[in-house]
Amino acid sequence: MVEIKRKLYKRGSSFETTVPMPLLFAVDKSKKNNVVFKYDPELQKWYLEVEAEK
């Protein structure tokens, strides 16, 4: 299993983190993209999807 950790940092009134480059290897970085975070309450797991901006 591969594990990637990122710091969670405060920015104004919210918290942010970065998306590591290894997760973006298949994304066309010449286009604008959105990162969508989804939470499955049953499994208590987060998922992220990268989709091209329309």
mmJSON file of the N, C-alpha and C atoms, coordinates in Angstrom:
{"data_MODEL":{"atom_site":{
"group_PDB":["ATOM","ATOM","ATOM","ATOM","ATOM","ATOM","ATOM","ATOM","ATOM","ATOM","ATOM","ATOM","ATOM","ATOM","ATOM","ATOM","ATOM","ATOM","ATOM","ATOM","ATOM","ATOM","ATOM","ATOM","ATOM","ATOM","ATOM","ATOM","ATOM","ATOM","ATOM","ATOM","ATOM","ATOM","ATOM","ATOM","ATOM","ATOM","ATOM","ATOM","ATOM","ATOM","ATOM","ATOM","ATOM","ATOM","ATOM","ATOM","ATOM","ATOM","ATOM","ATOM","ATOM","ATOM","ATOM","ATOM","ATOM","ATOM","ATOM","ATOM","ATOM","ATOM","ATOM","ATOM","ATOM","ATOM","ATOM","ATOM","ATOM","ATOM","ATOM","ATOM","ATOM","ATOM","ATOM","ATOM","ATOM","ATOM","ATOM","ATOM","ATOM","ATOM","ATOM","ATOM","ATOM","ATOM","ATOM","ATOM","ATOM","ATOM","ATOM","ATOM","ATOM","ATOM","ATOM","ATOM","ATOM","ATOM","ATOM","ATOM","ATOM","ATOM","ATOM","ATOM","ATOM","ATOM","ATOM","ATOM","ATOM","ATOM","ATOM","ATOM","ATOM","ATOM","ATOM","ATOM","ATOM","ATOM","ATOM","ATOM","ATOM","ATOM","ATOM","ATOM","ATOM","ATOM","ATOM","ATOM","ATOM","ATOM","ATOM","ATOM","ATOM","ATOM","ATOM","ATOM","ATOM","ATOM","ATOM","ATOM","ATOM","ATOM","ATOM","ATOM","ATOM","ATOM","ATOM","ATOM","ATOM","ATOM","ATOM","ATOM","ATOM","ATOM","ATOM","ATOM","ATOM","ATOM","ATOM","ATOM","ATOM","ATOM"],
"id":[1,2,3,4,5,6,7,8,9,10,11,12,13,14,15,16,17,18,19,20,21,22,23,24,25,26,27,28,29,30,31,32,33,34,35,36,37,38,39,40,41,42,43,44,45,46,47,48,49,50,51,52,53,54,55,56,57,58,59,60,61,62,63,64,65,66,67,68,69,70,71,72,73,74,75,76,77,78,79,80,81,82,83,84,85,86,87,88,89,90,91,92,93,94,95,96,97,98,99,100,101,102,103,104,105,106,107,108,109,110,111,112,113,114,115,116,117,118,119,120,121,122,123,124,125,126,127,128,129,130,131,132,133,134,135,136,137,138,139,140,141,142,143,144,145,146,147,148,149,150,151,152,153,154,155,156,157,158,159,160,161,162],
"type_symbol":["N","C","C","N","C","C","N","C","C","N","C","C","N","C","C","N","C","C","N","C","C","N","C","C","N","C","C","N","C","C","N","C","C","N","C","C","N","C","C","N","C","C","N","C","C","N","C","C","N","C","C","N","C","C","N","C","C","N","C","C","N","C","C","N","C","C","N","C","C","N","C","C","N","C","C","N","C","C","N","C","C","N","C","C","N","C","C","N","C","C","N","C","C","N","C","C","N","C","C","N","C","C","N","C","C","N","C","C","N","C","C","N","C","C","N","C","C","N","C","C","N","C","C","N","C","C","N","C","C","N","C","C","N","C","C","N","C","C","N","C","C","N","C","C","N","C","C","N","C","C","N","C","C","N","C","C","N","C","C","N","C","C"],
"label_atom_id":["N","CA","C","N","CA","C","N","CA","C","N","CA","C","N","CA","C","N","CA","C","N","CA","C","N","CA","C","N","CA","C","N","CA","C","N","CA","C","N","CA","C","N","CA","C","N","CA","C","N","CA","C","N","CA","C","N","CA","C","N","CA","C","N","CA","C","N","CA","C","N","CA","C","N","CA","C","N","CA","C","N","CA","C","N","CA","C","N","CA","C","N","CA","C","N","CA","C","N","CA","C","N","CA","C","N","CA","C","N","CA","C","N","CA","C","N","CA","C","N","CA","C","N","CA","C","N","CA","C","N","CA","C","N","CA","C","N","CA","C","N","CA","C","N","CA","C","N","CA","C","N","CA","C","N","CA","C","N","CA","C","N","CA","C","N","CA","C","N","CA","C","N","CA","C","N","CA","C","N","CA","C","N","CA","C","N","CA","C"],
"label_alt_id":[null,null,null,null,null,null,null,null,null,null,null,null,null,null,null,null,null,null,null,null,null,null,null,null,null,null,null,null,null,null,null,null,null,null,null,null,null,null,null,null,null,null,null,null,null,null,null,null,null,null,null,null,null,null,null,null,null,null,null,null,null,null,null,null,null,null,null,null,null,null,null,null,null,null,null,null,null,null,null,null,null,null,null,null,null,null,null,null,null,null,null,null,null,null,null,null,null,null,null,null,null,null,null,null,null,null,null,null,null,null,null,null,null,null,null,null,null,null,null,null,null,null,null,null,null,null,null,null,null,null,null,null,null,null,null,null,null,null,null,null,null,null,null,null,null,null,null,null,null,null,null,null,null,null,null,null,null,null,null,null,null,null],
"label_comp_id":["MET","MET","MET","VAL","VAL","VAL","GLU","GLU","GLU","ILE","ILE","ILE","LYS","LYS","LYS","ARG","ARG","ARG","LYS","LYS","LYS","LEU","LEU","LEU","TYR","TYR","TYR","LYS","LYS","LYS","ARG","ARG","ARG","GLY","GLY","GLY","SER","SER","SER","SER","SER","SER","PHE","PHE","PHE","GLU","GLU","GLU","THR","THR","THR","THR","THR","THR","VAL","VAL","VAL","PRO","PRO","PRO","MET","MET","MET","PRO","PRO","PRO","LEU","LEU","LEU","LEU","LEU","LEU","PHE","PHE","PHE","ALA","ALA","ALA","VAL","VAL","VAL","ASP","ASP","ASP","LYS","LYS","LYS","SER","SER","SER","LYS","LYS","LYS","LYS","LYS","LYS","ASN","ASN","ASN","ASN","ASN","ASN","VAL","VAL","VAL","VAL","VAL","VAL","PHE","PHE","PHE","LYS","LYS","LYS","TYR","TYR","TYR","ASP","ASP","ASP","PRO","PRO","PRO","GLU","GLU","GLU","LEU","LEU","LEU","GLN","GLN","GLN","LYS","LYS","LYS","TRP","TRP","TRP","TYR","TYR","TYR","LEU","LEU","LEU","GLU","GLU","GLU","VAL","VAL","VAL","GLU","GLU","GLU","ALA","ALA","ALA","GLU","GLU","GLU","LYS","LYS","LYS"],
"label_asym_id":["A","A","A","A","A","A","A","A","A","A","A","A","A","A","A","A","A","A","A","A","A","A","A","A","A","A","A","A","A","A","A","A","A","A","A","A","A","A","A","A","A","A","A","A","A","A","A","A","A","A","A","A","A","A","A","A","A","A","A","A","A","A","A","A","A","A","A","A","A","A","A","A","A","A","A","A","A","A","A","A","A","A","A","A","A","A","A","A","A","A","A","A","A","A","A","A","A","A","A","A","A","A","A","A","A","A","A","A","A","A","A","A","A","A","A","A","A","A","A","A","A","A","A","A","A","A","A","A","A","A","A","A","A","A","A","A","A","A","A","A","A","A","A","A","A","A","A","A","A","A","A","A","A","A","A","A","A","A","A","A","A","A"],
"label_entity_id":["1","1","1","1","1","1","1","1","1","1","1","1","1","1","1","1","1","1","1","1","1","1","1","1","1","1","1","1","1","1","1","1","1","1","1","1","1","1","1","1","1","1","1","1","1","1","1","1","1","1","1","1","1","1","1","1","1","1","1","1","1","1","1","1","1","1","1","1","1","1","1","1","1","1","1","1","1","1","1","1","1","1","1","1","1","1","1","1","1","1","1","1","1","1","1","1","1","1","1","1","1","1","1","1","1","1","1","1","1","1","1","1","1","1","1","1","1","1","1","1","1","1","1","1","1","1","1","1","1","1","1","1","1","1","1","1","1","1","1","1","1","1","1","1","1","1","1","1","1","1","1","1","1","1","1","1","1","1","1","1","1","1"],
"label_seq_id":[1,1,1,2,2,2,3,3,3,4,4,4,5,5,5,6,6,6,7,7,7,8,8,8,9,9,9,10,10,10,11,11,11,12,12,12,13,13,13,14,14,14,15,15,15,16,16,16,17,17,17,18,18,18,19,19,19,20,20,20,21,21,21,22,22,22,23,23,23,24,24,24,25,25,25,26,26,26,27,27,27,28,28,28,29,29,29,30,30,30,31,31,31,32,32,32,33,33,33,34,34,34,35,35,35,36,36,36,37,37,37,38,38,38,39,39,39,40,40,40,41,41,41,42,42,42,43,43,43,44,44,44,45,45,45,46,46,46,47,47,47,48,48,48,49,49,49,50,50,50,51,51,51,52,52,52,53,53,53,54,54,54],
"pdbx_PDB_ins_code":[null,null,null,null,null,null,null,null,null,null,null,null,null,null,null,null,null,null,null,null,null,null,null,null,null,null,null,null,null,null,null,null,null,null,null,null,null,null,null,null,null,null,null,null,null,null,null,null,null,null,null,null,null,null,null,null,null,null,null,null,null,null,null,null,null,null,null,null,null,null,null,null,null,null,null,null,null,null,null,null,null,null,null,null,null,null,null,null,null,null,null,null,null,null,null,null,null,null,null,null,null,null,null,null,null,null,null,null,null,null,null,null,null,null,null,null,null,null,null,null,null,null,null,null,null,null,null,null,null,null,null,null,null,null,null,null,null,null,null,null,null,null,null,null,null,null,null,null,null,null,null,null,null,null,null,null,null,null,null,null,null,null],
"Cartn_x":[0.839,0.0,0.893,0.517,1.238,0.523,1.283,0.694,1.311,0.465,0.922,0.293,1.111,0.593,0.788,-0.143,-0.057,-0.469,0.153,-0.211,-1.54,-2.295,-3.532,-3.193,-3.419,-3.044,-4.213,-4.16,-5.232,-5.004,-6.091,-6.042,-7.317,-7.184,-8.366,-9.24,-10.52,-11.452,-11.632,-10.828,-10.966,-9.606,-9.603,-8.381,-8.187,-6.927,-6.617,-5.506,-5.388,-4.284,-3.995,-2.881,-2.537,-2.84,-3.015,-3.195,-1.829,-1.261,0.071,0.121,1.218,1.392,1.218,1.676,1.487,0.019,-0.909,-2.327,-2.852,-2.073,-2.523,-1.833,-1.172,-0.399,-1.242,-2.505,-3.346,-4.199,-4.016,-4.829,-4.16,-4.94,-4.435,-4.278,-3.046,-2.799,-2.797,-2.952,-3.043,-4.466,-5.4,-6.793,-7.108,-8.182,-8.626,-9.397,-9.138,-9.766,-10.319,-11.297,-11.84,-11.566,-11.26,-11.099,-12.372,-13.027,-14.281,-14.013,-14.322,-14.164,-15.521,-15.568,-16.818,-16.594,-17.593,-17.513,-18.569,-18.142,-19.055,-19.255,-20.42,-20.621,-20.665,-21.101,-21.149,-19.747,-18.827,-17.457,-16.566,-17.064,-16.309,-14.987,-15.096,-13.919,-14.183,-13.13,-13.185,-12.6,-13.146,-12.658,-12.495,-11.572,-11.479,-11.477,-12.114,-12.172,-11.677,-10.986,-10.563,-11.359,-12.049,-12.861,-12.512,-12.575,-12.292,-13.375,-12.954,-13.92,-14.65,-15.97,-16.765,-16.8],
"Cartn_y":[-1.167,0.0,1.242,2.227,3.495,4.49,5.226,6.218,7.58,8.588,9.945,10.833,11.605,12.505,13.941,14.786,16.219,16.971,18.121,18.951,19.641,19.813,20.576,21.915,23.004,24.299,25.273,26.214,27.195,28.323,28.707,29.834,30.638,31.761,32.558,31.811,31.654,30.963,29.491,28.977,27.572,26.872,25.6,24.811,24.299,24.145,23.686,22.656,21.938,21.018,20.995,20.414,20.32,18.92,18.81,17.502,17.111,15.987,15.594,15.253,15.603,15.365,13.896,12.913,11.522,11.154,11.843,11.562,12.204,13.111,13.862,13.421,12.266,11.849,11.712,11.353,11.13,12.345,13.445,14.64,15.53,16.031,16.967,18.326,18.653,19.87,21.13,20.968,22.138,22.705,21.965,22.411,22.739,23.5,23.788,22.591,22.257,21.098,21.461,20.691,20.8,19.5,19.611,18.432,18.318,17.149,16.908,15.897,16.283,15.397,14.803,13.475,12.78,11.935,11.948,11.195,10.105,8.876,7.747,7.514,7.929,7.786,6.342,5.435,4.015,3.481,3.754,3.267,4.239,5.45,6.511,6.765,6.922,7.165,8.316,9.046,10.132,9.66,10.164,9.896,11.221,11.278,12.492,12.144,13.021,12.885,14.181,14.08,15.261,15.28,16.391,16.497,17.78,17.72,18.891,19.937,21.189,22.274,22.503,22.708,22.878,24.321],
"Cartn_z":[0.0,0.0,0.0,-0.796,-0.837,0.065,0.82,1.724,1.428,1.288,1.053,2.115,2.81,3.845,3.399,3.78,3.513,4.767,4.976,6.119,5.874,6.925,6.896,7.538,6.813,7.356,7.331,8.261,8.405,7.408,6.736,5.799,6.019,6.69,7.007,7.996,7.634,8.535,8.173,7.232,6.838,6.892,6.525,6.485,5.068,4.643,3.294,3.332,2.214,2.004,0.506,0.123,-1.295,-1.81,-3.115,-3.755,-4.308,-3.885,-4.33,-5.815,-6.47,-7.907,-8.312,-7.536,-7.971,-8.208,-7.536,-7.75,-9.031,-9.592,-10.765,-12.055,-12.053,-13.216,-14.486,-14.368,-15.551,-15.902,-15.188,-15.414,-16.462,-17.391,-18.393,-17.722,-17.36,-16.601,-17.466,-18.782,-19.655,-19.646,-19.08,-18.977,-17.529,-17.307,-15.944,-15.413,-14.165,-13.529,-12.164,-11.73,-10.378,-9.646,-8.366,-7.521,-6.691,-6.78,-6.072,-4.964,-3.722,-2.567,-2.233,-2.094,-1.756,-0.507,0.36,1.607,1.629,1.962,2.102,3.599,4.149,5.598,6.078,5.222,5.622,5.87,4.952,5.077,5.84,6.079,6.72,5.997,4.652,3.817,2.868,2.571,1.605,0.283,-0.795,-2.157,-2.862,-3.798,-4.582,-6.063,-6.822,-8.274,-8.888,-10.011,-10.74,-12.028,-12.256,-13.462,-14.201,-15.521,-16.346,-16.12,-16.004,-15.826,-17.136,-17.062,-18.267,-18.722],
"occupancy":[1.0,1.0,1.0,1.0,1.0,1.0,1.0,1.0,1.0,1.0,1.0,1.0,1.0,1.0,1.0,1.0,1.0,1.0,1.0,1.0,1.0,1.0,1.0,1.0,1.0,1.0,1.0,1.0,1.0,1.0,1.0,1.0,1.0,1.0,1.0,1.0,1.0,1.0,1.0,1.0,1.0,1.0,1.0,1.0,1.0,1.0,1.0,1.0,1.0,1.0,1.0,1.0,1.0,1.0,1.0,1.0,1.0,1.0,1.0,1.0,1.0,1.0,1.0,1.0,1.0,1.0,1.0,1.0,1.0,1.0,1.0,1.0,1.0,1.0,1.0,1.0,1.0,1.0,1.0,1.0,1.0,1.0,1.0,1.0,1.0,1.0,1.0,1.0,1.0,1.0,1.0,1.0,1.0,1.0,1.0,1.0,1.0,1.0,1.0,1.0,1.0,1.0,1.0,1.0,1.0,1.0,1.0,1.0,1.0,1.0,1.0,1.0,1.0,1.0,1.0,1.0,1.0,1.0,1.0,1.0,1.0,1.0,1.0,1.0,1.0,1.0,1.0,1.0,1.0,1.0,1.0,1.0,1.0,1.0,1.0,1.0,1.0,1.0,1.0,1.0,1.0,1.0,1.0,1.0,1.0,1.0,1.0,1.0,1.0,1.0,1.0,1.0,1.0,1.0,1.0,1.0,1.0,1.0,1.0,1.0,1.0,1.0],
"B_iso_or_equiv":[0.0,0.0,0.0,0.0,0.0,0.0,0.0,0.0,0.0,0.0,0.0,0.0,0.0,0.0,0.0,0.0,0.0,0.0,0.0,0.0,0.0,0.0,0.0,0.0,0.0,0.0,0.0,0.0,0.0,0.0,0.0,0.0,0.0,0.0,0.0,0.0,0.0,0.0,0.0,0.0,0.0,0.0,0.0,0.0,0.0,0.0,0.0,0.0,0.0,0.0,0.0,0.0,0.0,0.0,0.0,0.0,0.0,0.0,0.0,0.0,0.0,0.0,0.0,0.0,0.0,0.0,0.0,0.0,0.0,0.0,0.0,0.0,0.0,0.0,0.0,0.0,0.0,0.0,0.0,0.0,0.0,0.0,0.0,0.0,0.0,0.0,0.0,0.0,0.0,0.0,0.0,0.0,0.0,0.0,0.0,0.0,0.0,0.0,0.0,0.0,0.0,0.0,0.0,0.0,0.0,0.0,0.0,0.0,0.0,0.0,0.0,0.0,0.0,0.0,0.0,0.0,0.0,0.0,0.0,0.0,0.0,0.0,0.0,0.0,0.0,0.0,0.0,0.0,0.0,0.0,0.0,0.0,0.0,0.0,0.0,0.0,0.0,0.0,0.0,0.0,0.0,0.0,0.0,0.0,0.0,0.0,0.0,0.0,0.0,0.0,0.0,0.0,0.0,0.0,0.0,0.0,0.0,0.0,0.0,0.0,0.0,0.0],
"pdbx_formal_charge":[null,null,null,null,null,null,null,null,null,null,null,null,null,null,null,null,null,null,null,null,null,null,null,null,null,null,null,null,null,null,null,null,null,null,null,null,null,null,null,null,null,null,null,null,null,null,null,null,null,null,null,null,null,null,null,null,null,null,null,null,null,null,null,null,null,null,null,null,null,null,null,null,null,null,null,null,null,null,null,null,null,null,null,null,null,null,null,null,null,null,null,null,null,null,null,null,null,null,null,null,null,null,null,null,null,null,null,null,null,null,null,null,null,null,null,null,null,null,null,null,null,null,null,null,null,null,null,null,null,null,null,null,null,null,null,null,null,null,null,null,null,null,null,null,null,null,null,null,null,null,null,null,null,null,null,null,null,null,null,null,null,null],
"auth_seq_id":[1,1,1,2,2,2,3,3,3,4,4,4,5,5,5,6,6,6,7,7,7,8,8,8,9,9,9,10,10,10,11,11,11,12,12,12,13,13,13,14,14,14,15,15,15,16,16,16,17,17,17,18,18,18,19,19,19,20,20,20,21,21,21,22,22,22,23,23,23,24,24,24,25,25,25,26,26,26,27,27,27,28,28,28,29,29,29,30,30,30,31,31,31,32,32,32,33,33,33,34,34,34,35,35,35,36,36,36,37,37,37,38,38,38,39,39,39,40,40,40,41,41,41,42,42,42,43,43,43,44,44,44,45,45,45,46,46,46,47,47,47,48,48,48,49,49,49,50,50,50,51,51,51,52,52,52,53,53,53,54,54,54],
"auth_comp_id":["MET","MET","MET","VAL","VAL","VAL","GLU","GLU","GLU","ILE","ILE","ILE","LYS","LYS","LYS","ARG","ARG","ARG","LYS","LYS","LYS","LEU","LEU","LEU","TYR","TYR","TYR","LYS","LYS","LYS","ARG","ARG","ARG","GLY","GLY","GLY","SER","SER","SER","SER","SER","SER","PHE","PHE","PHE","GLU","GLU","GLU","THR","THR","THR","THR","THR","THR","VAL","VAL","VAL","PRO","PRO","PRO","MET","MET","MET","PRO","PRO","PRO","LEU","LEU","LEU","LEU","LEU","LEU","PHE","PHE","PHE","ALA","ALA","ALA","VAL","VAL","VAL","ASP","ASP","ASP","LYS","LYS","LYS","SER","SER","SER","LYS","LYS","LYS","LYS","LYS","LYS","ASN","ASN","ASN","ASN","ASN","ASN","VAL","VAL","VAL","VAL","VAL","VAL","PHE","PHE","PHE","LYS","LYS","LYS","TYR","TYR","TYR","ASP","ASP","ASP","PRO","PRO","PRO","GLU","GLU","GLU","LEU","LEU","LEU","GLN","GLN","GLN","LYS","LYS","LYS","TRP","TRP","TRP","TYR","TYR","TYR","LEU","LEU","LEU","GLU","GLU","GLU","VAL","VAL","VAL","GLU","GLU","GLU","ALA","ALA","ALA","GLU","GLU","GLU","LYS","LYS","LYS"],
"auth_asym_id":["A","A","A","A","A","A","A","A","A","A","A","A","A","A","A","A","A","A","A","A","A","A","A","A","A","A","A","A","A","A","A","A","A","A","A","A","A","A","A","A","A","A","A","A","A","A","A","A","A","A","A","A","A","A","A","A","A","A","A","A","A","A","A","A","A","A","A","A","A","A","A","A","A","A","A","A","A","A","A","A","A","A","A","A","A","A","A","A","A","A","A","A","A","A","A","A","A","A","A","A","A","A","A","A","A","A","A","A","A","A","A","A","A","A","A","A","A","A","A","A","A","A","A","A","A","A","A","A","A","A","A","A","A","A","A","A","A","A","A","A","A","A","A","A","A","A","A","A","A","A","A","A","A","A","A","A","A","A","A","A","A","A"],
"auth_atom_id":["N","CA","C","N","CA","C","N","CA","C","N","CA","C","N","CA","C","N","CA","C","N","CA","C","N","CA","C","N","CA","C","N","CA","C","N","CA","C","N","CA","C","N","CA","C","N","CA","C","N","CA","C","N","CA","C","N","CA","C","N","CA","C","N","CA","C","N","CA","C","N","CA","C","N","CA","C","N","CA","C","N","CA","C","N","CA","C","N","CA","C","N","CA","C","N","CA","C","N","CA","C","N","CA","C","N","CA","C","N","CA","C","N","CA","C","N","CA","C","N","CA","C","N","CA","C","N","CA","C","N","CA","C","N","CA","C","N","CA","C","N","CA","C","N","CA","C","N","CA","C","N","CA","C","N","CA","C","N","CA","C","N","CA","C","N","CA","C","N","CA","C","N","CA","C","N","CA","C","N","CA","C","N","CA","C","N","CA","C"],
"pdbx_PDB_model_num":[1,1,1,1,1,1,1,1,1,1,1,1,1,1,1,1,1,1,1,1,1,1,1,1,1,1,1,1,1,1,1,1,1,1,1,1,1,1,1,1,1,1,1,1,1,1,1,1,1,1,1,1,1,1,1,1,1,1,1,1,1,1,1,1,1,1,1,1,1,1,1,1,1,1,1,1,1,1,1,1,1,1,1,1,1,1,1,1,1,1,1,1,1,1,1,1,1,1,1,1,1,1,1,1,1,1,1,1,1,1,1,1,1,1,1,1,1,1,1,1,1,1,1,1,1,1,1,1,1,1,1,1,1,1,1,1,1,1,1,1,1,1,1,1,1,1,1,1,1,1,1,1,1,1,1,1,1,1,1,1,1,1]
}}}
